[in-house]
mmCIF file of C-alpha atoms in Angstrom:
data_model
loop_
_atom_site.group_PDB
_atom_site.id
_atom_site.type_symbol
_atom_site.label_atom_id
_atom_site.label_comp_id
_atom_site.label_asym_id
_atom_site.label_seq_id
_atom_site.Cartn_x
_atom_site.Cartn_y
_atom_site.Cartn_z
ATOM 1 C CA GLY H 1 35.627 -187.053 173.805
ATOM 2 C CA ASP H 2 38.213 -184.869 175.443
ATOM 3 C CA MET H 3 37.102 -181.625 177.032
ATOM 4 C CA ILE H 4 38.807 -178.445 178.074
ATOM 5 C CA SER H 5 37.458 -177.053 181.322
ATOM 6 C CA TRP H 6 37.189 -173.437 182.431
ATOM 7 C CA LYS H 7 37.451 -172.265 186.021
ATOM 8 C CA GLY H 8 37.667 -168.598 186.799
ATOM 9 C CA GLU H 9 38.753 -166.847 189.956
ATOM 10 C CA TRP H 10 38.926 -163.092 190.393
ATOM 11 C CA ARG H 11 41.018 -161.603 193.180
ATOM 12 C CA ILE H 12 40.931 -157.970 194.225
ATOM 13 C CA ASP H 13 43.603 -156.609 196.557
ATOM 14 C CA LYS H 14 42.739 -153.139 197.856
ATOM 15 C CA PHE H 15 45.037 -150.409 199.120
ATOM 16 C CA LYS H 16 44.640 -146.882 200.449
ATOM 17 C CA ASP H 17 46.899 -145.070 197.985
ATOM 18 C CA PRO H 18 46.034 -141.401 197.336
ATOM 19 C CA ASN H 19 49.458 -140.678 195.783
ATOM 20 C CA ASP H 20 49.525 -143.802 193.561
ATOM 21 C CA LYS H 21 52.849 -144.996 195.072
ATOM 22 C CA VAL H 22 51.514 -148.533 195.503
ATOM 23 C CA ALA H 23 49.845 -148.416 192.080
ATOM 24 C CA LYS H 24 53.143 -147.570 190.374
ATOM 25 C CA LEU H 25 54.916 -150.502 192.058
ATOM 26 C CA LEU H 26 52.180 -152.958 191.079
ATOM 27 C CA GLN H 27 51.942 -151.615 187.527
ATOM 28 C CA GLY H 28 55.700 -152.149 187.315
ATOM 29 C CA GLY H 29 55.195 -155.843 188.088
ATOM 30 C CA ALA H 30 55.987 -155.921 191.827
ATOM 31 C CA LYS H 31 54.764 -158.989 193.703
ATOM 32 C CA ILE H 32 51.671 -158.354 195.808
ATOM 33 C CA GLU H 33 53.325 -159.946 198.863
ATOM 34 C CA ASP H 34 56.278 -157.540 198.619
ATOM 35 C CA VAL H 35 54.003 -154.506 198.300
ATOM 36 C CA ILE H 36 51.921 -155.575 201.316
ATOM 37 C CA GLU H 37 55.136 -156.030 203.322
ATOM 38 C CA GLU H 38 56.432 -152.590 202.281
ATOM 39 C CA PHE H 39 53.107 -150.751 202.846
ATOM 40 C CA PRO H 40 51.201 -152.777 205.500
ATOM 41 C CA GLU H 41 49.311 -149.694 206.726
ATOM 42 C CA ALA H 42 47.942 -149.106 203.203
ATOM 43 C CA PHE H 43 46.661 -152.659 202.659
ATOM 44 C CA LEU H 44 42.864 -152.833 203.035
ATOM 45 C CA GLY H 45 42.378 -156.525 202.293
ATOM 46 C CA THR H 46 41.748 -159.150 199.646
ATOM 47 C CA GLU H 47 38.484 -160.343 198.164
ATOM 48 C CA VAL H 48 38.162 -163.460 196.007
ATOM 49 C CA MET H 49 35.291 -164.213 193.654
ATOM 50 C CA GLU H 50 34.860 -167.736 192.364
ATOM 51 C CA GLU H 51 33.566 -168.684 188.959
ATOM 52 C CA ASN H 52 32.697 -166.568 185.973
ATOM 53 C CA VAL H 53 31.042 -167.129 182.633
ATOM 54 C CA ALA H 54 33.158 -167.883 179.569
ATOM 55 C CA LEU H 55 31.708 -165.862 176.699
ATOM 56 C CA ASN H 56 31.066 -167.505 173.335
ATOM 57 C CA VAL H 57 32.672 -164.596 171.450
ATOM 58 C CA GLY H 58 35.930 -165.034 173.369
ATOM 59 C CA LEU H 59 36.001 -168.821 173.164
ATOM 60 C CA GLN H 60 35.389 -168.742 169.407
ATOM 61 C CA TYR H 61 38.135 -166.164 168.955
ATOM 62 C CA LEU H 62 40.470 -168.233 171.147
ATOM 63 C CA ILE H 63 39.895 -171.200 168.830
ATOM 64 C CA ASP H 64 40.725 -168.931 165.862
ATOM 65 C CA CYS H 65 44.013 -167.997 167.608
ATOM 66 C CA ILE H 66 44.900 -171.633 168.287
ATOM 67 C CA CYS H 67 44.063 -172.706 164.736
ATOM 68 C CA GLY H 68 45.593 -169.699 162.978
ATOM 69 C CA ILE H 69 42.251 -168.754 161.432
ATOM 70 C CA GLY H 70 42.174 -165.171 160.204
ATOM 71 C CA SER H 71 44.137 -162.311 161.699
ATOM 72 C CA THR H 72 43.848 -162.567 165.473
ATOM 73 C CA THR H 73 44.887 -160.434 168.439
ATOM 74 C CA LYS H 74 46.265 -162.294 171.458
ATOM 75 C CA TRP H 75 45.392 -161.667 175.100
ATOM 76 C CA ASP H 76 49.022 -160.678 175.726
ATOM 77 C CA ASN H 77 50.841 -157.892 177.594
ATOM 78 C CA THR H 78 50.504 -155.511 174.657
ATOM 79 C CA ASN H 79 46.765 -155.982 174.183
ATOM 80 C CA ALA H 80 45.008 -157.609 177.141
ATOM 81 C CA ARG H 81 43.011 -155.448 179.516
ATOM 82 C CA LEU H 82 40.911 -156.003 182.608
ATOM 83 C CA GLY H 83 37.638 -154.143 182.711
ATOM 84 C CA VAL H 84 35.205 -153.185 185.447
ATOM 85 C CA GLY H 85 31.738 -151.723 185.253
ATOM 86 C CA SER H 86 28.722 -150.941 187.380
ATOM 87 C CA ASP H 87 26.034 -153.048 185.681
ATOM 88 C CA ALA H 88 24.698 -156.014 187.651
ATOM 89 C CA THR H 89 22.886 -157.855 184.831
ATOM 90 C CA ALA H 90 23.510 -161.591 185.206
ATOM 91 C CA ALA H 91 26.360 -162.959 183.092
ATOM 92 C CA ASP H 92 25.365 -165.008 180.038
ATOM 93 C CA PRO H 93 27.594 -166.804 177.476
ATOM 94 C CA THR H 94 25.955 -164.899 174.591
ATOM 95 C CA GLN H 95 27.065 -161.477 175.900
ATOM 96 C CA THR H 96 29.868 -159.760 173.997
ATOM 97 C CA ASP H 97 30.805 -156.870 176.290
ATOM 98 C CA LEU H 98 30.470 -155.400 179.743
ATOM 99 C CA ILE H 99 26.980 -153.917 180.053
ATOM 100 C CA ASP H 100 27.990 -150.614 181.719
ATOM 101 C CA ALA H 101 27.911 -147.881 179.043
ATOM 102 C CA THR H 102 31.271 -146.494 180.243
ATOM 103 C CA PRO H 103 33.334 -149.302 181.804
ATOM 104 C CA THR H 104 36.956 -148.723 182.776
ATOM 105 C CA TRP H 105 39.601 -150.819 181.009
ATOM 106 C CA LYS H 106 43.200 -151.077 182.247
ATOM 107 C CA LEU H 107 46.183 -152.535 180.393
ATOM 108 C CA MET H 108 48.279 -155.284 181.951
ATOM 109 C CA ASP H 109 50.797 -154.646 184.693
ATOM 110 C CA ALA H 110 54.406 -155.329 183.605
ATOM 111 C CA THR H 111 55.214 -159.039 183.050
ATOM 112 C CA TYR H 112 51.524 -160.040 182.814
ATOM 113 C CA PRO H 113 49.785 -162.153 181.751
ATOM 114 C CA GLN H 114 51.625 -165.077 183.274
ATOM 115 C CA ARG H 115 51.107 -168.828 183.062
ATOM 116 C CA SER H 116 51.818 -171.487 185.672
ATOM 117 C CA ALA H 117 51.068 -175.057 184.584
ATOM 118 C CA GLN H 118 47.528 -174.871 183.137
ATOM 119 C CA THR H 119 46.625 -171.570 184.803
ATOM 120 C CA ALA H 120 46.785 -168.145 183.167
ATOM 121 C CA GLU H 121 46.820 -164.961 185.244
ATOM 122 C CA TRP H 122 46.053 -161.489 183.921
ATOM 123 C CA ARG H 123 46.747 -158.585 186.284
ATOM 124 C CA ALA H 124 45.962 -154.873 186.108
ATOM 125 C CA THR H 125 46.134 -152.101 188.694
ATOM 126 C CA PHE H 126 43.477 -149.409 188.818
ATOM 127 C CA GLY H 127 44.926 -146.152 190.134
ATOM 128 C CA SER H 128 43.445 -143.735 192.627
ATOM 129 C CA GLY H 129 41.425 -141.882 189.971
ATOM 130 C CA ASP H 130 40.311 -144.934 187.943
ATOM 131 C CA ALA H 131 36.825 -146.470 187.988
ATOM 132 C CA ASN H 132 35.477 -144.577 190.985
ATOM 133 C CA GLU H 133 32.031 -146.144 190.762
ATOM 134 C CA ALA H 134 30.141 -149.261 191.804
ATOM 135 C CA TRP H 135 32.138 -152.398 190.958
ATOM 136 C CA ASN H 136 29.671 -155.057 189.790
ATOM 137 C CA GLU H 137 31.042 -156.607 186.585
ATOM 138 C CA TYR H 138 34.493 -157.747 185.487
ATOM 139 C CA ALA H 139 36.067 -159.060 182.263
ATOM 140 C CA VAL H 140 39.311 -159.644 180.382
ATOM 141 C CA ASP H 141 39.553 -158.623 176.729
ATOM 142 C CA ASN H 142 42.283 -158.556 174.087
ATOM 143 C CA GLY H 143 42.508 -154.818 173.543
ATOM 144 C CA ALA H 144 40.515 -151.808 172.479
ATOM 145 C CA THR H 145 40.626 -152.703 168.772
ATOM 146 C CA ALA H 146 39.899 -156.446 168.850
ATOM 147 C CA HIS H 147 37.829 -156.206 172.068
ATOM 148 C CA LYS H 148 36.965 -159.904 172.350
ATOM 149 C CA LEU H 149 35.956 -160.730 175.928
ATOM 150 C CA LEU H 150 36.979 -164.125 177.273
ATOM 151 C CA ASN H 151 34.643 -163.926 180.233
ATOM 152 C CA ARG H 152 32.301 -161.856 182.368
ATOM 153 C CA LYS H 153 31.871 -162.035 186.134
ATOM 154 C CA VAL H 154 29.058 -160.286 187.996
ATOM 155 C CA GLU H 155 29.343 -159.719 191.743
ATOM 156 C CA SER H 156 29.027 -156.543 193.763
ATOM 157 C CA LYS H 157 32.229 -155.429 195.458
ATOM 158 C CA GLY H 158 30.995 -152.045 196.628
ATOM 159 C CA THR H 159 31.902 -148.618 195.331
ATOM 160 C CA LYS H 160 35.518 -147.640 194.753
ATOM 161 C CA VAL H 161 36.366 -144.131 195.891
ATOM 162 C CA SER H 162 39.239 -141.845 194.949
ATOM 163 C CA GLY H 163 42.370 -142.649 196.919
ATOM 164 C CA GLU H 164 41.849 -146.418 196.760
ATOM 165 C CA ILE H 165 43.635 -148.694 194.337
ATOM 166 C CA PRO H 166 42.434 -152.171 193.590
ATOM 167 C CA TYR H 167 44.712 -154.550 191.817
ATOM 168 C CA ILE H 168 42.843 -157.317 190.059
ATOM 169 C CA ALA H 169 44.245 -160.694 189.157
#
């Protein structure tokens, strides 16, 4: 039969941004290329992580959304969030949340999520004071109330310190 495939890629662009000037531009929907051009001295680099695990809870809820089953919350600009946490437990499809007891969740930047052909992109910017801890796990959910995670990625990206802003897409 026909199959839908899932391929995840996480991208983290890091900036030195103690005054959150870059963060405000990105949260407003500015293109990453434009921000790098405007603040080249602040740009610390890009890291890309391939693959992630689609979580059963998110896939089942996605099917409910597609089929109009029950009252569902979309992964849209109003609700979707990107989360990071410090736990390094391997990702498993049966998980329903980030494992860190106090992960940091950020709402979407303006104009996100976006779709191009068969690719969806969620983007959130973590400000200077957000998630200053080890970055080991990552997910996208559909808001604090529904809180259905589509996926979970586990990979160490070091410890974020105050004054840095990562933007995740």
